[in-house]
Amino acid sequence: MFSQGRGVRKQRAEEASACEHCGALVYGDTRRCPQCGHFPIKLHLCPRCKTISAADAERCWRCGYVFLPERDYL
């Protein structure tokens, strides 16, 4: 299922995929991976202003905080 206009695939609750952090099996409605405890999709959470940014972002788009490699993920 695709979101309208964005081309981003929205996962259904019953669809299984792999956690982007550890590879464990997770479902579309999973908030925290049962194996590693992270949100199953890699997204940065800025420790300074709590804004969410893309996994490949080098810094927070709102406050400019520089993300540390392999850290600051949800």
PDB file of C-alpha atoms in Angstrom:
ATOM      1  CA  MET A   1       0.000   0.000   0.000  1.00  0.00           C
ATOM      2  CA  PHE A   2       1.430   3.403  -0.983  1.00  0.00           C
ATOM      3  CA  SER A   3       0.739   6.761   0.631  1.00  0.00           C
ATOM      4  CA  GLN A   4      -0.893   9.203  -1.743  1.00  0.00           C
ATOM      5  CA  GLY A   5       1.524  11.368  -3.678  1.00  0.00           C
ATOM      6  CA  ARG A   6       4.702  10.423  -1.831  1.00  0.00           C
ATOM      7  CA  GLY A   7       5.592   7.010  -3.226  1.00  0.00           C
ATOM      8  CA  VAL A   8       6.334   5.820   0.308  1.00  0.00           C
ATOM      9  CA  ARG A   9       5.177   2.330   1.094  1.00  0.00           C
ATOM     10  CA  LYS A  10       3.073   2.078   4.249  1.00  0.00           C
ATOM     11  CA  GLN A  11       3.406  -1.271   5.972  1.00  0.00           C
ATOM     12  CA  ARG A  12       0.257  -2.981   7.186  1.00  0.00           C
ATOM     13  CA  ALA A  13       0.052  -4.269  10.768  1.00  0.00           C
ATOM     14  CA  GLU A  14       0.055  -7.920   9.641  1.00  0.00           C
ATOM     15  CA  GLU A  15       3.026  -7.530   7.243  1.00  0.00           C
ATOM     16  CA  ALA A  16       6.380  -8.719   8.560  1.00  0.00           C
ATOM     17  CA  SER A  17       9.747  -7.113   7.851  1.00  0.00           C
ATOM     18  CA  ALA A  18      13.200  -6.915   9.392  1.00  0.00           C
ATOM     19  CA  CYS A  19      14.252  -4.413  12.056  1.00  0.00           C
ATOM     20  CA  GLU A  20      16.711  -1.983  10.429  1.00  0.00           C
ATOM     21  CA  HIS A  21      18.892  -2.062  13.568  1.00  0.00           C
ATOM     22  CA  CYS A  22      19.252  -5.771  14.314  1.00  0.00           C
ATOM     23  CA  GLY A  23      17.367  -7.706  11.629  1.00  0.00           C
ATOM     24  CA  ALA A  24      14.762  -9.256  13.957  1.00  0.00           C
ATOM     25  CA  LEU A  25      11.296 -10.019  12.580  1.00  0.00           C
ATOM     26  CA  VAL A  26       8.874  -7.160  13.298  1.00  0.00           C
ATOM     27  CA  TYR A  27       5.345  -6.345  12.146  1.00  0.00           C
ATOM     28  CA  GLY A  28       3.889  -3.076  10.811  1.00  0.00           C
ATOM     29  CA  ASP A  29       2.377  -2.075  14.151  1.00  0.00           C
ATOM     30  CA  THR A  30       5.586  -2.682  16.153  1.00  0.00           C
ATOM     31  CA  ARG A  31       6.689   0.374  18.163  1.00  0.00           C
ATOM     32  CA  ARG A  32       9.801  -1.187  19.755  1.00  0.00           C
ATOM     33  CA  CYS A  33      11.756  -4.145  18.413  1.00  0.00           C
ATOM     34  CA  PRO A  34      11.458  -7.065  20.862  1.00  0.00           C
ATOM     35  CA  GLN A  35      15.122  -7.945  20.287  1.00  0.00           C
ATOM     36  CA  CYS A  36      17.015  -4.616  20.406  1.00  0.00           C
ATOM     37  CA  GLY A  37      14.411  -2.199  21.843  1.00  0.00           C
ATOM     38  CA  HIS A  38      14.729   0.400  19.063  1.00  0.00           C
ATOM     39  CA  PHE A  39      11.979   1.691  16.785  1.00  0.00           C
ATOM     40  CA  PRO A  40      12.302  -0.803  13.880  1.00  0.00           C
ATOM     41  CA  ILE A  41      13.003   1.883  11.240  1.00  0.00           C
ATOM     42  CA  LYS A  42      16.281   3.769  11.564  1.00  0.00           C
ATOM     43  CA  LEU A  43      15.498   7.414  12.297  1.00  0.00           C
ATOM     44  CA  HIS A  44      17.582   9.903  14.259  1.00  0.00           C
ATOM     45  CA  LEU A  45      16.088  11.453  17.396  1.00  0.00           C
ATOM     46  CA  CYS A  46      17.842  14.690  18.262  1.00  0.00           C
ATOM     47  CA  PRO A  47      18.858  14.575  21.935  1.00  0.00           C
ATOM     48  CA  ARG A  48      18.787  18.375  22.099  1.00  0.00           C
ATOM     49  CA  CYS A  49      15.361  19.302  20.619  1.00  0.00           C
ATOM     50  CA  LYS A  50      13.691  15.840  20.210  1.00  0.00           C
ATOM     51  CA  THR A  51      13.123  16.335  16.458  1.00  0.00           C
ATOM     52  CA  ILE A  52      13.097  13.249  14.213  1.00  0.00           C
ATOM     53  CA  SER A  53      15.407  13.225  11.181  1.00  0.00           C
ATOM     54  CA  ALA A  54      16.270  10.749   8.431  1.00  0.00           C
ATOM     55  CA  ALA A  55      18.813   8.023   9.202  1.00  0.00           C
ATOM     56  CA  ASP A  56      21.289   9.413   6.659  1.00  0.00           C
ATOM     57  CA  ALA A  57      21.109  12.987   8.023  1.00  0.00           C
ATOM     58  CA  GLU A  58      24.367  14.324   9.423  1.00  0.00           C
ATOM     59  CA  ARG A  59      22.723  16.965  11.597  1.00  0.00           C
ATOM     60  CA  CYS A  60      19.335  17.920  12.990  1.00  0.00           C
ATOM     61  CA  TRP A  61      17.365  19.999  10.511  1.00  0.00           C
ATOM     62  CA  ARG A  62      15.823  22.098  13.293  1.00  0.00           C
ATOM     63  CA  CYS A  63      18.648  22.950  15.725  1.00  0.00           C
ATOM     64  CA  GLY A  64      21.796  21.878  13.852  1.00  0.00           C
ATOM     65  CA  TYR A  65      22.948  19.243  16.369  1.00  0.00           C
ATOM     66  CA  VAL A  66      25.551  16.963  14.717  1.00  0.00           C
ATOM     67  CA  PHE A  67      24.520  13.285  14.950  1.00  0.00           C
ATOM     68  CA  LEU A  68      27.195  10.839  16.054  1.00  0.00           C
ATOM     69  CA  PRO A  69      27.799   7.891  13.710  1.00  0.00           C
ATOM     70  CA  GLU A  70      25.638   4.889  14.684  1.00  0.00           C
ATOM     71  CA  ARG A  71      24.068   6.806  17.586  1.00  0.00           C
ATOM     72  CA  ASP A  72      21.033   8.969  18.378  1.00  0.00           C
ATOM     73  CA  TYR A  73      18.561   6.549  16.750  1.00  0.00           C
ATOM     74  CA  LEU A  74      14.965   6.090  17.945  1.00  0.00           C
TER      75      LEU A  74
END
